[in-house]
CSV table of C-alpha atoms and ligand atoms in Angstrom, one decimal:
chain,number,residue,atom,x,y,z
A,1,UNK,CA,-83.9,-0.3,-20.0
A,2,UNK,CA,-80.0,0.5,-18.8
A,3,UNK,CA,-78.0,-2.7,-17.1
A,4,UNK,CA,-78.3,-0.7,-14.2
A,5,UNK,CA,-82.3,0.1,-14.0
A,6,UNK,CA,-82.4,-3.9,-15.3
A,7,UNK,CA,-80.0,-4.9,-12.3
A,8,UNK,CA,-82.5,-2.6,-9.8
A,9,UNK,CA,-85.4,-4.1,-10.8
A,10,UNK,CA,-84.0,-7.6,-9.9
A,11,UNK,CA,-82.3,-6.8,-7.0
A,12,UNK,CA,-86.3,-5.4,-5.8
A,13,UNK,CA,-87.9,-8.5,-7.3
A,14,UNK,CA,-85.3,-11.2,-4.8
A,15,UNK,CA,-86.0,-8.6,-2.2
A,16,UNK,CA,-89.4,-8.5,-2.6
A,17,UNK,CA,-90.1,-12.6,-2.0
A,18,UNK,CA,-87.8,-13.1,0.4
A,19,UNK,CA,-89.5,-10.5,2.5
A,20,UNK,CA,-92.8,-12.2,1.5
A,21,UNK,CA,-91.9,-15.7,0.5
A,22,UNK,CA,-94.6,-17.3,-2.1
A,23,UNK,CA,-95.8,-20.5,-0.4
A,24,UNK,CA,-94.1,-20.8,2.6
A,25,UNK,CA,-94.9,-23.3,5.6
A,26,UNK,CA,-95.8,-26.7,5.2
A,27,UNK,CA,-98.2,-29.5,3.8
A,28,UNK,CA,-100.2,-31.7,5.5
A,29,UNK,CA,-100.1,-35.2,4.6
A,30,UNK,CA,-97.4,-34.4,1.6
A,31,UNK,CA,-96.4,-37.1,-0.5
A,32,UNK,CA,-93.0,-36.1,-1.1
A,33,UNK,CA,-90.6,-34.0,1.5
A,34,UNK,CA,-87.2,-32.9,1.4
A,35,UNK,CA,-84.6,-30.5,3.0
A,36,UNK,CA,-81.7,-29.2,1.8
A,37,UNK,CA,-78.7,-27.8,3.6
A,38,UNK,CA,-76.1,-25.1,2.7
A,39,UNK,CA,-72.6,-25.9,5.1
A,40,UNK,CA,-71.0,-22.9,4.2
A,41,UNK,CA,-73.6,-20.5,6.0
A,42,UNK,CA,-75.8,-23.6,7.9
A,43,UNK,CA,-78.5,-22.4,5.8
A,44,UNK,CA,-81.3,-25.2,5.7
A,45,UNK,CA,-85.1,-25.5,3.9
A,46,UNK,CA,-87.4,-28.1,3.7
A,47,UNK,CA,-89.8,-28.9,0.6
A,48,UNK,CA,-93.2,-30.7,0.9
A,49,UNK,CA,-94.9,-32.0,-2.3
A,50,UNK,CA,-98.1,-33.3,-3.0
A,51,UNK,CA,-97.9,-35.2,-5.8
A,52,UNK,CA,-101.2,-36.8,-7.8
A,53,UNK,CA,-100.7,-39.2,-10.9
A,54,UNK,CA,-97.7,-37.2,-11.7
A,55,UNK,CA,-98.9,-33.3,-11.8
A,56,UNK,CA,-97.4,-31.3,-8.3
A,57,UNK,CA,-100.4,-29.9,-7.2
A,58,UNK,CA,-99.3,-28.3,-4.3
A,59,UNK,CA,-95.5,-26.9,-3.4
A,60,UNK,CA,-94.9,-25.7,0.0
A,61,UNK,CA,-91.3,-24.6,1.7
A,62,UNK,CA,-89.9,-23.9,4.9
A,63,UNK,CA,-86.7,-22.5,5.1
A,64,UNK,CA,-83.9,-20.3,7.2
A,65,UNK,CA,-82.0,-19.2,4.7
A,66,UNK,CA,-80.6,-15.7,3.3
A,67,UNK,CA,-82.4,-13.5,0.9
A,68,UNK,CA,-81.2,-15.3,-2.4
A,69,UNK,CA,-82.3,-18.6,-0.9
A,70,UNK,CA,-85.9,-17.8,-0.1
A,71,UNK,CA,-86.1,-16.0,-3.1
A,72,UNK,CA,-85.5,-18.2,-5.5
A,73,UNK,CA,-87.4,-20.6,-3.5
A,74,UNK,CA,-91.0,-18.9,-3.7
A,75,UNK,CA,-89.9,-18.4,-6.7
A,76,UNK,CA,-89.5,-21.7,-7.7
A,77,UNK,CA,-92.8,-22.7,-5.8
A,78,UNK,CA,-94.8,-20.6,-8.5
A,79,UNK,CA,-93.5,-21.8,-11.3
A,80,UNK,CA,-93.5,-25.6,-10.6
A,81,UNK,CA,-97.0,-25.8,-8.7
A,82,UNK,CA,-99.5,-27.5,-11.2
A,83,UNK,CA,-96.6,-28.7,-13.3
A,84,UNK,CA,-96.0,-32.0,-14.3
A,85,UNK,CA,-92.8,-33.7,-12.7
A,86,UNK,CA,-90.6,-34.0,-16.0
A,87,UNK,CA,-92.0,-30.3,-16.2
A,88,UNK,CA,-90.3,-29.5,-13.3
A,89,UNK,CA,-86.8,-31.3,-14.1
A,90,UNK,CA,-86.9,-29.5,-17.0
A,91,UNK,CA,-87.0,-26.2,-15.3
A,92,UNK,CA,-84.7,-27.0,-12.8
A,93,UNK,CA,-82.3,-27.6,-15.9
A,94,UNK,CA,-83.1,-24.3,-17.2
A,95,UNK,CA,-82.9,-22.4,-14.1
A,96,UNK,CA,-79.1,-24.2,-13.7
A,97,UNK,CA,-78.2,-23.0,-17.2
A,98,UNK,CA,-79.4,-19.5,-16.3
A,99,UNK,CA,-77.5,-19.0,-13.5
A,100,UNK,CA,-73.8,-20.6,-14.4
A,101,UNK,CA,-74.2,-17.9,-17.7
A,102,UNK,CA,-75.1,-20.7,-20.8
A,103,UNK,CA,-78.8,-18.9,-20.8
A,104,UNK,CA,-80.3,-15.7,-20.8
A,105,UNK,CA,-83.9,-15.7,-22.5
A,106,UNK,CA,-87.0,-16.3,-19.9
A,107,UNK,CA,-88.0,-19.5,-21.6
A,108,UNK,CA,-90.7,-19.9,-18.9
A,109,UNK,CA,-88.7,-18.8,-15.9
A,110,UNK,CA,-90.9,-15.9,-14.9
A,111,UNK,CA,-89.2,-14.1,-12.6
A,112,UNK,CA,-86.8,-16.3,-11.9
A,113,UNK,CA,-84.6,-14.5,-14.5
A,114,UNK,CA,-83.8,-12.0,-11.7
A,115,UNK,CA,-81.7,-14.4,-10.2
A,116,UNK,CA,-79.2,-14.5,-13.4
A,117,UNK,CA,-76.8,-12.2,-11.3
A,118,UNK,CA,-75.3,-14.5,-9.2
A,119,UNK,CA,-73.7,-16.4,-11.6
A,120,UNK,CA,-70.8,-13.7,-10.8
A,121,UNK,CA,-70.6,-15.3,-7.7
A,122,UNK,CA,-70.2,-19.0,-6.9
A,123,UNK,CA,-71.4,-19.4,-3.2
A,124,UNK,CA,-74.8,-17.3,-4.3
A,125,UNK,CA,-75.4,-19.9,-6.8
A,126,UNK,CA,-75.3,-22.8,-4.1
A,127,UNK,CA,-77.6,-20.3,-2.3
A,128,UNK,CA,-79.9,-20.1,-5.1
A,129,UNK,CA,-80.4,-23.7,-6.0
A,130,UNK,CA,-80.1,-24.7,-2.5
A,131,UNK,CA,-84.5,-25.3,-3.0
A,132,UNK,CA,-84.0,-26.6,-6.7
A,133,UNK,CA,-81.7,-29.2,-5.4
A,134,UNK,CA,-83.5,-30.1,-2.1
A,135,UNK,CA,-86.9,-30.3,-4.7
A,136,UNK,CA,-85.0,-32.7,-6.6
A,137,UNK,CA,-84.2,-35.2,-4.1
A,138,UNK,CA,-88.4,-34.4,-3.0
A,139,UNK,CA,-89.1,-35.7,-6.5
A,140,UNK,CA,-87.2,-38.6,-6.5
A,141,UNK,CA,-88.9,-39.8,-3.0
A,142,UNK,CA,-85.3,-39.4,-1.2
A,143,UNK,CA,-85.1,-38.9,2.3
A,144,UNK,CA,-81.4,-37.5,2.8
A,145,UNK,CA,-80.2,-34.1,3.6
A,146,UNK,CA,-79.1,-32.6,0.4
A,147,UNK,CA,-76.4,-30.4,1.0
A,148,UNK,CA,-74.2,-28.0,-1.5
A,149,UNK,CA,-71.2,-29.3,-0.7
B,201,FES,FE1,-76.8,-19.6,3.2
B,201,FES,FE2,-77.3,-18.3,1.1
B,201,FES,S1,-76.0,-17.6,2.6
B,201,FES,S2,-78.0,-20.2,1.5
């Protein structure tokens, strides 16, 4: 496959979920929420958990954010529901070593691979791990605003 064809087929891929976002709404009852905020654009999501004896069995998102935001969060949401949470710190590093260019296999990151592009472009990378970040402070029971900035 050409760069180009390659850089098509992502660009349909982020397109794709953010028009129909994996997971989206919320949880009753979660265990963990979070919600993250982008000041540059005012972008904000929100990540409910349910967490039992340390697997994530169920990820769920609400966000108003631009493509590459909801993107990489229902992305995100598929790869980490019914992980483990040192799973999911572990992706989260992977995903961050993806998109600032150190990374460039899958190594488990599914589709998220089709958000390697942005590491061209330094306020789409606070846009992609916008939901990483916000899942972050979810995992570790916080109850602040994460923001970008
Ligand atoms: Fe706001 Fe992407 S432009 S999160």
């Amino acid at each position: 496959m050409t760069q180009s064809s390659l850089n098509d087929l992502y660009q349909d891929i982020i397109l794709e979920h953010s028009k129909n976002p994996r997971n989206s709404g919320n949880i009753e009852n979660p265990t963990h929420i979070a919600k993250g905020n982008n000041p540059l654009c005012g972008d904000r999501l929100t990540i409910f958990l349910k967490l039992n004896a340390g697997l994530i069995e169920d990820i769920k998102f609400e966000a108003r954010g631009c493509a590459i935001s909801v993107a990489s969060a229902s992305m995100m949401s598929m790869v980490i529901r019914g992980k483990t949470v040192e799973d999911a710190a572990a992706f989260f590093s992977k995903f961050n070593q993806l998109i600032v260019g150190n990374q460039t296999e899958d190594d488990g990151l599914q589709e998220l691979v089709a958000l390697a592009g942005v590491r061209e472009f330094p306020t789409r990378v606070k846009c992609a791990t916008l939901p990483w970040h916000a899942l972050q402070e979810a995992l570790k029971g916080g109850s602040k605003e994460v923001r970008t900035e």
